[in-house]
């Protein structure tokens, strides 16, 4: 079962969030952090998948700070528009919305976050700047290199594609060097390899990364 809620962040901003509920008692909560395309059908499907795995999953609409209801596809025009909108939402404001989403699902038990693209960077910042998370998974977060010196407060798993046009391997190596204690997985894939709506979708890499993330969450939230 899924619902769209209206949440309020600490600064008074009201925004939508997609909530996917599991059958039976949840194993914990998962905050699903969007790409630069809004809480579109793909992000909702990701939340549904985590709910299917037994988690109370919530995807906050971070672009509501610019305009409510933004859902983009993956064309070049969509990418250009998504980048422009993303540039109007500060990381600090996005983290307020992520915190509010986490508060909404805390009744489920321990909480994890998973993010993709821009959301992958925000997932890293969730681990380093927000309290209350038991685990974080980041997929191809292009800005993590700029924040690699920050220390996470919870276990983190990171996924990158070795053919990612937006994230050079030198940046991945810098993250590894800064945090040799963290699992950093690199796949024979490009940017967005988890998204089956994109031409860069790489199903084998996506499935392996999903299995690793689910095992990581089961261990951290159990």
Coordinates of C-alpha atoms in Angstrom, one line a residue:
X1 CA 0.0 0.0 0.0
X2 CA 1.2 3.5 -0.8
X3 CA 0.2 7.0 0.1
X4 CA 1.3 10.5 -0.6
X5 CA 1.8 12.5 2.6
X6 CA 2.4 16.2 3.3
X7 CA 5.3 16.7 5.7
X8 CA 6.7 19.8 7.4
X9 CA 10.4 20.4 7.7
X10 CA 12.0 22.2 10.7
X11 CA 12.0 25.5 8.8
X12 CA 8.3 25.3 8.2
X13 CA 8.5 24.2 4.5
X14 CA 5.7 21.8 3.5
X15 CA 6.4 19.1 1.0
X16 CA 5.1 15.9 -0.4
X17 CA 6.5 12.4 0.4
X18 CA 5.7 9.1 -1.2
X19 CA 5.2 6.4 1.5
X20 CA 5.2 2.7 0.7
X21 CA 4.1 0.4 3.4
X22 CA 5.2 -3.3 3.8
X23 CA 2.9 -6.1 4.7
X24 CA 3.0 -6.9 8.3
X25 CA 5.4 -5.5 10.9
X26 CA 8.2 -3.5 9.2
X27 CA 11.8 -4.4 9.6
X28 CA 12.7 -0.7 9.9
X29 CA 12.4 2.5 7.9
X30 CA 14.2 3.5 4.6
X31 CA 14.4 7.0 3.3
X32 CA 14.7 6.9 -0.5
X33 CA 16.5 10.0 -1.8
X34 CA 15.7 11.1 -5.4
X35 CA 17.9 11.7 -8.4
X36 CA 17.7 15.1 -10.2
X37 CA 14.4 14.0 -11.7
X38 CA 12.1 14.3 -8.8
X39 CA 10.0 11.6 -7.1
X40 CA 9.1 10.1 -10.4
X41 CA 7.8 6.6 -11.3
X42 CA 11.3 5.1 -10.9
X43 CA 11.9 6.5 -7.4
X44 CA 8.4 5.4 -6.4
X45 CA 9.2 1.9 -7.8
X46 CA 12.4 1.9 -5.7
X47 CA 10.4 2.7 -2.6
X48 CA 7.9 0.0 -3.5
X49 CA 10.7 -2.5 -3.8
X50 CA 12.0 -1.7 -0.3
X51 CA 8.5 -2.0 1.1
X52 CA 8.3 -5.4 -0.6
X53 CA 11.4 -6.3 1.3
X54 CA 9.7 -5.4 4.6
X55 CA 10.7 -1.8 5.1
X56 CA 8.5 1.2 5.6
X57 CA 9.9 3.3 2.7
X58 CA 9.5 7.0 2.2
X59 CA 10.7 9.2 -0.7
X60 CA 10.6 13.0 0.1
X61 CA 9.9 15.3 -2.8
X62 CA 13.0 17.5 -2.5
X63 CA 12.1 19.6 -5.6
X64 CA 9.0 20.8 -3.8
X65 CA 11.2 23.6 -2.5
X66 CA 11.2 25.0 -6.1
X67 CA 7.8 23.8 -7.3
X68 CA 5.4 21.0 -6.1
X69 CA 4.9 17.9 -8.2
X70 CA 8.0 18.0 -10.4
X71 CA 8.5 14.6 -12.2
X72 CA 11.0 14.4 -15.0
X73 CA 12.0 11.7 -17.5
X74 CA 15.6 11.0 -18.7
X75 CA 15.9 12.8 -22.0
X76 CA 18.6 15.4 -22.5
X77 CA 16.1 18.2 -21.9
X78 CA 15.0 16.5 -18.7
X79 CA 18.6 16.3 -17.6
X80 CA 19.1 20.0 -18.3
X81 CA 16.0 20.9 -16.4
X82 CA 16.8 18.6 -13.5
X83 CA 20.2 20.1 -13.1
X84 CA 18.8 23.6 -13.2
X85 CA 16.2 22.8 -10.5
X86 CA 18.8 20.9 -8.4
X87 CA 20.9 24.1 -8.4
X88 CA 18.1 25.9 -6.7
X89 CA 17.9 23.5 -3.7
X90 CA 20.7 23.7 -1.2
X91 CA 22.1 20.6 0.4
X92 CA 21.2 22.1 3.7
X93 CA 17.5 22.5 2.8
X94 CA 17.4 19.0 1.3
X95 CA 18.8 17.6 4.5
X96 CA 15.9 19.3 6.5
X97 CA 13.5 17.4 4.3
X98 CA 15.3 14.1 4.7
X99 CA 15.3 14.6 8.4
X100 CA 11.5 15.2 8.4
X101 CA 11.0 12.1 6.3
X102 CA 13.1 10.0 8.7
X103 CA 11.0 11.3 11.6
X104 CA 7.9 10.1 9.8
X105 CA 9.1 6.5 9.5
X106 CA 10.9 6.2 12.9
X107 CA 8.0 4.2 14.3
X108 CA 9.2 1.3 12.1
X109 CA 12.4 1.0 14.1
X110 CA 15.9 1.7 13.0
X111 CA 16.2 3.9 9.9
X112 CA 18.4 3.6 6.8
X113 CA 18.8 5.9 3.8
X114 CA 19.5 5.1 0.2
X115 CA 20.2 7.7 -2.5
X116 CA 20.9 7.9 -6.2
X117 CA 22.8 10.5 -8.3
X118 CA 22.2 13.8 -6.5
X119 CA 20.5 11.6 -3.9
X120 CA 23.7 9.6 -3.6
X121 CA 25.6 12.7 -2.5
X122 CA 22.8 13.6 -0.1
X123 CA 22.9 10.1 1.3
X124 CA 26.6 10.6 2.1
X125 CA 25.7 14.0 3.8
X126 CA 22.9 12.3 5.6
X127 CA 25.5 9.9 7.1
X128 CA 27.9 12.7 8.0
X129 CA 25.6 15.5 9.1
X130 CA 22.4 13.9 10.4
X131 CA 21.9 11.7 13.5
X132 CA 19.4 8.9 13.9
X133 CA 20.4 6.7 10.9
X134 CA 21.6 3.2 11.4
X135 CA 22.9 2.7 7.8
X136 CA 23.3 4.6 4.5
X137 CA 23.7 3.4 0.9
X138 CA 24.9 5.7 -1.8
X139 CA 24.7 5.1 -5.5
X140 CA 26.9 7.1 -7.9
X141 CA 26.9 10.3 -5.8
X142 CA 28.9 12.7 -7.9
X143 CA 29.6 15.2 -5.2
X144 CA 30.9 12.9 -2.5
X145 CA 34.5 13.7 -3.4
X146 CA 34.0 17.3 -2.3
X147 CA 32.9 16.0 1.1
X148 CA 35.1 13.0 1.5
X149 CA 36.8 14.5 4.6
X150 CA 33.5 14.4 6.5
X151 CA 33.1 11.5 8.9
X152 CA 30.0 9.4 8.8
X153 CA 28.1 8.6 12.0
X154 CA 26.8 5.3 10.8
X155 CA 27.8 2.4 8.5
X156 CA 27.9 3.4 4.8
X157 CA 28.1 1.4 1.6
X158 CA 28.9 3.1 -1.7
X159 CA 28.3 2.0 -5.3
X160 CA 29.9 3.5 -8.4
X161 CA 30.2 2.7 -12.1
X162 CA 33.6 2.4 -13.5
X163 CA 32.4 3.9 -16.8
X164 CA 30.6 6.9 -15.2
X165 CA 31.0 9.9 -17.3
X166 CA 30.3 12.2 -14.4
X167 CA 32.4 10.6 -11.7
X168 CA 36.0 9.8 -12.6
X169 CA 37.7 6.9 -10.9
X170 CA 40.2 9.4 -9.4
X171 CA 37.3 10.7 -7.3
X172 CA 36.3 7.2 -6.3
X173 CA 39.9 6.5 -5.3
X174 CA 39.9 9.7 -3.2
X175 CA 36.9 8.5 -1.3
X176 CA 38.5 5.1 -0.8
X177 CA 41.7 6.7 0.4
X178 CA 39.8 9.0 2.8
X179 CA 37.7 6.1 4.2
X180 CA 39.5 2.7 3.7
X181 CA 37.1 1.3 6.4
X182 CA 34.0 1.6 4.1
X183 CA 32.9 -0.8 1.4
X184 CA 33.2 0.9 -1.9
X185 CA 32.0 -1.2 -4.8
X186 CA 32.7 -0.4 -8.5
X187 CA 30.7 -2.1 -11.3
X188 CA 31.2 -2.4 -15.0
X189 CA 28.6 0.2 -15.7
X190 CA 28.0 3.9 -16.2
X191 CA 26.1 6.6 -14.4
X192 CA 22.5 5.7 -13.4
X193 CA 23.1 2.0 -13.8
X194 CA 20.4 1.2 -11.2
X195 CA 17.6 2.9 -13.2
X196 CA 15.7 0.7 -15.6
X197 CA 14.2 3.8 -17.3
X198 CA 17.6 4.9 -18.5
X199 CA 19.8 3.8 -21.4
X200 CA 22.6 3.3 -19.0
X201 CA 20.7 0.7 -17.0
X202 CA 22.9 -2.3 -16.3
X203 CA 20.7 -5.1 -14.9
X204 CA 23.4 -7.4 -13.5
X205 CA 25.2 -4.5 -11.7
X206 CA 21.9 -3.2 -10.4
X207 CA 21.0 -6.6 -9.0
X208 CA 24.3 -7.2 -7.4
X209 CA 24.3 -3.7 -5.8
X210 CA 20.7 -4.2 -4.6
X211 CA 21.6 -7.6 -3.0
X212 CA 24.6 -6.0 -1.3
X213 CA 22.5 -3.1 -0.1
X214 CA 19.7 -5.3 1.3
X215 CA 22.2 -7.5 3.1
X216 CA 23.9 -4.3 4.5
X217 CA 20.6 -3.0 5.7
X218 CA 19.5 -6.3 7.2
X219 CA 22.7 -6.4 9.2
X220 CA 22.6 -2.8 10.3
X221 CA 18.9 -2.5 11.1
X222 CA 18.3 -6.0 12.4

